[in-house]
Amino acid sequence: MKINKITVTFIVNGQEVTLKVGSKERLLDTLREQLQLTGTKEGCSVGECGACTVILDGKAVPSCLILTGQIGGSEVLTIEGLEADGKLDPLQQAFIDYHAVQCGFCTPGMLMSAKALLIHNPHPSREEIRTALEGNLCRCTGYEQIIEAIESVAKNCQ
Amino acid sequence: MISYEFLTSKKIEEALDYLDKFSKVQILAGGTDLLVNIHKESPRLPHFDYLLDISNIPELKFITLVKNFIEIGPLVTHFRLIEEPLIKGNFPILSTAAQTIGSVQIRNRGTIGGNIVNASPAADLLPPLIALKAEVVLTSKKSERILSLEKFLTGPYKTKLQADELLTKIKIPLLGDGYYTDFQKIGRRKALSIARLNLALVTKIDEKGVFHDTRVVPGSATPYPQSFPVTEESVNGKSIFNIDLEEIGEIVSKEMVSITGERWSTPYKKPAIATLIKRALEKIIKEAKTNEN
Ligand SMILES: Cc1cc2nc3c(=O)[nH]c(=O)nc-3n(C[C@H](O)[C@H](O)[C@H](O)COP(=O)(O)OP(=O)(O)OC[C@H]3O[C@@H](n4cnc5c(N)ncnc54)[C@H](O)[C@@H]3O)c2cc1C
Ligand code: FES
Ligand code: FES
């Protein structure tokens, strides 16, 4: 049996990339190691902590449970793609303003979950924000500030 | 170390060809069970040489109404089960169960087909699907067969799927008038097995308020989800106006023990399963009484 390399083309933060990936290579590995997009974090590696969350074709997904070979033709948005023209995304600014970051390990994942929520539902209720963050663990900040930060952005875009 | 060659296909035909031509092929859909097992090098994982990615086969992503059945493609995600009007309208029990699965990220990737074939004792879609009398369509290059989901499951993490077969469709017969459904769950998947339990209830209530065709399927209560015929019969013929819920609770606990024997978890699970069936019946009875007025 041979361990093959797979050629995949997909879009990352608006740019098309074509890469050779290994048969066991996860999207998380490709982002961090091949593309040097190290904002996406590896926590549990088994879908439970949310640190590796990215947006794939508009939806929040765990990049530790996706093989890069699976995503040809798809569009990926990572934390590095949130900032546009040197301006932070309103969610990023709100996380700063509301002190929603301590060690920051969970922050990229939290922001991607929040972003995916607001793409589909610009005016979520507190309950909907809580649900959107169910899969994102934070050991430091406490969820209140994080939820308030997201709520402030949701209110501002009314 | 686990190592394999990666295969991918965009068409059912092509996937079936691979399954026919190669041996030791592991199918990959949303990966929320399989990639966890690969990462952990789980002893439950059989040896395989090829990983066949089916996640990009558009033909396996449908939800359609065909005659008296809703037909669901195995790649339909938990997210779609929650959102899809055909599911919400006809089988709200399935949307409710899907809503309890994992987290947003898991619901966006995990599929109904993976939940079925993985056949975990704690799989949340299995009890409602069995209670709805779902059937699975298994296709190989040479043949196609349909089995009831209940027969398809043969043990914890075990099914009748053959090495060259792909699950290509889930068929659920529409419920006629007068049917009520409910799904109850306590504990999370990762909770100690003692603290986790779910239950699907489907039943018909006639104009007089009498129960018929009751189906009771608990999850995490038995080695793999199965219906509880004794409990079902004990509900049938009773009236929503005077059914003794305590008695039904005792019957369901006894039936569980008759299947599993006394285990270390039994003292906890007996009252828990009784509570779940009482909650489900209470909810359905309330709904039926509201409809009557
Ligand atoms: C953090 C986390 C939380 C979770 N919480 C829950 C929960 O609360 N409740 C719950 O029920 N589950 C839960 N799960 C489990 C999981 O999400 C589901 O079982 C999911 O539905 C599996 O689908 P998949 O597409 O990801 O399957 P995969 O992992 O791709 O495949 C699972 C198995 O099914 C086989 N398979 C898949 N599709 C087919 C097909 N069409 N034909 C033949 N074989 C096939 C694969 O070969 C593999 O053996 C959780 C998982 C994680 C990681
Ligand atoms: S690293 Fe992916 S969910 Fe924890
Ligand atoms: S800020 Fe440290 S884990 Fe969330």
XYZ file of C-alpha atoms in Angstrom, chain B residues 21-161:
141
model
C -12.141 -3.276 -6.269
C -10.242 -2.702 -3.024
C -10.418 -4.465 0.279
C -9.928 -2.951 3.741
C -11.575 0.337 2.852
C -12.841 2.657 5.573
C -15.528 5.134 4.520
C -15.180 8.752 5.639
C -18.182 11.116 5.775
C -18.195 14.040 8.233
C -15.322 12.488 10.188
C -16.649 13.400 13.646
C -16.483 9.786 14.779
C -13.880 8.322 12.465
C -11.223 11.038 12.669
C -11.502 11.007 16.454
C -10.936 7.247 16.419
C -7.998 7.607 14.033
C -6.463 10.334 16.178
C -6.821 8.236 19.309
C -5.764 5.068 17.467
C -8.877 3.528 18.967
C -8.773 -0.264 19.361
C -12.351 -0.248 18.050
C -11.076 0.766 14.623
C -10.557 -2.211 12.304
C -7.341 -2.323 10.294
C -7.754 -0.543 6.956
C -5.514 0.330 3.998
C -7.724 2.849 2.215
C -9.788 5.774 3.399
C -12.613 6.540 0.983
C -13.884 10.096 1.328
C -17.556 10.289 0.312
C -18.220 13.717 1.835
C -18.352 15.455 -1.557
C -20.885 13.237 -3.288
C -23.817 15.571 -4.057
C -26.110 12.603 -4.804
C -26.043 11.652 -1.122
C -27.229 15.005 0.234
C -30.973 15.005 -0.485
C -34.105 15.235 1.621
C -37.198 14.438 -0.450
C -40.797 13.355 -0.119
C -41.461 10.247 -2.232
C -44.993 8.866 -1.949
C -45.501 8.069 1.732
C -41.859 8.289 2.695
C -39.367 10.970 3.505
C -36.073 9.893 1.985
C -32.861 11.235 3.437
C -29.370 11.041 1.946
C -26.749 9.748 4.401
C -24.656 12.917 4.060
C -27.410 15.121 5.462
C -25.871 16.870 8.458
C -27.377 17.306 11.909
C -27.622 21.006 11.084
C -29.860 20.256 8.098
C -32.080 17.941 10.137
C -32.699 20.871 12.479
C -33.357 23.423 9.721
C -35.162 21.457 7.007
C -38.938 22.146 6.845
C -39.694 18.601 5.576
C -38.077 17.158 8.700
C -39.336 19.735 11.186
C -42.855 19.430 9.790
C -43.086 15.643 9.607
C -40.626 14.362 12.208
C -39.983 17.085 14.782
C -38.567 14.320 17.019
C -35.619 14.027 14.631
C -34.910 17.764 14.643
C -35.128 17.812 18.441
C -32.684 14.920 18.741
C -30.264 16.484 16.232
C -30.369 19.731 18.204
C -28.963 17.929 21.258
C -25.900 16.585 19.423
C -22.430 17.911 20.302
C -21.939 21.562 19.388
C -22.541 23.799 16.386
C -19.239 22.703 14.839
C -20.093 19.014 15.251
C -23.636 19.509 13.946
C -22.244 21.252 10.858
C -20.029 18.260 9.979
C -21.618 15.150 11.515
C -24.058 13.264 9.289
C -27.088 11.052 9.798
C -25.373 8.241 7.860
C -22.316 8.370 10.104
C -24.468 8.390 13.230
C -26.261 5.250 11.998
C -23.253 3.260 10.762
C -21.098 4.156 13.764
C -23.878 2.522 15.823
C -22.846 3.908 19.192
C -25.070 2.835 22.103
C -25.386 6.567 22.853
C -26.078 7.773 19.282
C -28.868 10.309 19.552
C -30.490 9.772 16.162
C -30.892 6.008 16.514
C -33.760 5.894 19.047
C -35.967 8.352 17.120
C -35.157 6.678 13.782
C -36.004 3.218 15.144
C -39.199 4.565 16.716
C -40.128 6.069 13.334
C -39.559 2.636 11.719
C -36.801 3.930 9.463
C -35.291 1.682 6.819
C -31.772 1.798 5.433
C -30.849 1.238 1.791
C -27.489 -0.506 1.361
C -25.964 -0.432 -2.094
C -23.025 -2.327 -3.544
C -21.795 -2.548 -7.117
C -23.747 -5.764 -7.569
C -26.874 -5.340 -5.504
C -29.097 -3.234 -3.333
C -31.010 -4.242 -0.212
C -33.331 -2.577 2.251
C -33.326 -3.435 5.939
C -35.256 -2.016 8.849
C -32.857 0.064 10.903
C -33.650 -2.038 13.954
C -32.479 -5.196 12.129
C -29.451 -3.397 10.674
C -28.020 -2.820 14.166
C -26.545 -5.970 15.647
C -24.549 -4.807 18.676
C -22.633 -1.908 20.172
C -20.750 -0.369 17.214
C -21.873 -3.301 15.046
C -24.124 -3.387 11.994
C -24.929 -5.645 9.060
C -23.086 -3.374 6.600
